[in-house]
Amino acid sequence: TAPAAAPASSGSFFSAAASGAGLGSQPAAAPTPSLFGGGATPAATPAPAASLFGAPTPAASAGLFGATPTAAPAASGTVGFGAAPTAAPAAPTLPSRMSHKKLVDIMDELRLRLGDQVNLFTEQAVQVDRWDRQLLEQRDRALQLRDVCARLKQGTASLNAELESILQRQDEMHSALSELESKVET
């Protein structure tokens, strides 16, 4: 007895008809259900190819998870669980600099841009390092100047104190001399 072949439209994700690589079987032309139940799609029909970086896709493409988009009801005013979602207006697509290029070309361009940015970053980092070293040197000089100023202030204060004591002694000597002169004159 020969084993019975599995039906082509079994609905299994790993079915031979869905992948087209069964053991000795031929791909079935019968429609197979999609993975998320969005309706039947023919197994031999390839999905429309979309561009990698922003090329417009065909308007007749299937919705998310293979479901075909349905027209939204006119503004019924019902909001909540079970209400049909309204379709948002399609945003205009901007032209992309990457469209109609090969992946190798795109990667080369991105690699060149990245290299330029790395070089710029390296130059800026070296400049910031130079500035940082200059700041540290200037800080050290400022700290040394502050220490010198503190020593000079202490020296100035001690000199002022000695000058005051000299002036005081000079005044005492002047008064003593004045007394002696007055005694000599009398």
mmCIF file of N, CA, C and O in Angstrom, residues 70-87:
data_model
loop_
_atom_site.group_PDB
_atom_site.id
_atom_site.type_symbol
_atom_site.label_atom_id
_atom_site.label_comp_id
_atom_site.label_asym_id
_atom_site.label_seq_id
_atom_site.Cartn_x
_atom_site.Cartn_y
_atom_site.Cartn_z
ATOM 1 N N THR A 70 -10.085 46.389 3.703
ATOM 2 C CA THR A 70 -11.498 46.605 3.415
ATOM 3 C C THR A 70 -11.791 48.078 3.506
ATOM 4 O O THR A 70 -11.118 48.812 4.218
ATOM 5 N N ALA A 71 -12.804 48.494 2.792
ATOM 6 C CA ALA A 71 -13.184 49.903 2.828
ATOM 7 C C ALA A 71 -13.814 50.200 4.182
ATOM 8 O O ALA A 71 -14.617 49.434 4.693
ATOM 9 N N ALA A 72 -13.434 51.318 4.774
ATOM 10 C CA ALA A 72 -13.965 51.700 6.083
ATOM 11 C C ALA A 72 -15.381 52.221 5.910
ATOM 12 O O ALA A 72 -15.699 52.866 4.914
ATOM 13 N N PRO A 73 -16.255 51.944 6.871
ATOM 14 C CA PRO A 73 -17.613 52.464 6.768
ATOM 15 C C PRO A 73 -17.612 53.982 6.914
ATOM 16 O O PRO A 73 -16.711 54.553 7.503
ATOM 17 N N ALA A 74 -18.622 54.597 6.373
ATOM 18 C CA ALA A 74 -18.743 56.043 6.496
ATOM 19 C C ALA A 74 -18.876 56.381 7.971
ATOM 20 O O ALA A 74 -19.339 55.578 8.768
ATOM 21 N N ALA A 75 -18.512 57.565 8.356
ATOM 22 C CA ALA A 75 -18.429 57.961 9.761
ATOM 23 C C ALA A 75 -19.694 57.584 10.514
ATOM 24 O O ALA A 75 -20.694 58.269 10.470
ATOM 25 N N SER A 76 -19.630 56.430 11.181
ATOM 26 C CA SER A 76 -20.812 55.939 11.876
ATOM 27 C C SER A 76 -20.896 56.500 13.275
ATOM 28 O O SER A 76 -21.947 56.433 13.898
ATOM 29 N N GLY A 77 -19.782 57.014 13.794
ATOM 30 C CA GLY A 77 -19.800 57.603 15.124
ATOM 31 C C GLY A 77 -19.594 56.591 16.232
ATOM 32 O O GLY A 77 -19.585 56.952 17.391
ATOM 33 N N THR A 78 -19.462 55.310 15.925
ATOM 34 C CA THR A 78 -19.258 54.310 16.968
ATOM 35 C C THR A 78 -17.775 54.137 17.198
ATOM 36 O O THR A 78 -17.019 53.980 16.271
ATOM 37 N N VAL A 79 -17.388 54.192 18.443
ATOM 38 C CA VAL A 79 -15.991 54.019 18.815
ATOM 39 C C VAL A 79 -15.968 53.020 19.941
ATOM 40 O O VAL A 79 -16.788 53.058 20.845
ATOM 41 N N GLY A 80 -15.028 52.119 19.930
ATOM 42 C CA GLY A 80 -14.895 51.170 21.022
ATOM 43 C C GLY A 80 -14.512 49.814 20.482
ATOM 44 O O GLY A 80 -14.164 49.647 19.328
ATOM 45 N N PHE A 81 -14.634 48.827 21.323
ATOM 46 C CA PHE A 81 -14.255 47.475 20.960
ATOM 47 C C PHE A 81 -15.212 46.936 19.915
ATOM 48 O O PHE A 81 -16.423 47.009 20.062
ATOM 49 N N GLY A 82 -14.668 46.412 18.878
ATOM 50 C CA GLY A 82 -15.504 45.834 17.828
ATOM 51 C C GLY A 82 -15.839 46.807 16.723
ATOM 52 O O GLY A 82 -16.393 46.427 15.716
ATOM 53 N N ALA A 83 -15.508 48.096 16.900
ATOM 54 C CA ALA A 83 -15.787 49.054 15.844
ATOM 55 C C ALA A 83 -14.746 48.885 14.748
ATOM 56 O O ALA A 83 -13.590 48.606 15.022
ATOM 57 N N ALA A 84 -15.154 49.061 13.517
ATOM 58 C CA ALA A 84 -14.234 48.908 12.393
ATOM 59 C C ALA A 84 -13.276 50.082 12.371
ATOM 60 O O ALA A 84 -13.682 51.222 12.557
ATOM 61 N N PRO A 85 -11.983 49.834 12.178
ATOM 62 C CA PRO A 85 -11.020 50.940 12.135
ATOM 63 C C PRO A 85 -11.184 51.750 10.868
ATOM 64 O O PRO A 85 -11.526 51.222 9.825
ATOM 65 N N THR A 86 -10.950 53.048 10.975
ATOM 66 C CA THR A 86 -11.030 53.899 9.802
ATOM 67 C C THR A 86 -9.651 53.994 9.195
ATOM 68 O O THR A 86 -8.647 53.999 9.895
ATOM 69 N N ALA A 87 -9.583 54.066 7.886
ATOM 70 C CA ALA A 87 -8.299 54.122 7.183
ATOM 71 C C ALA A 87 -7.758 55.543 7.243
ATOM 72 O O ALA A 87 -8.475 56.500 7.001
#
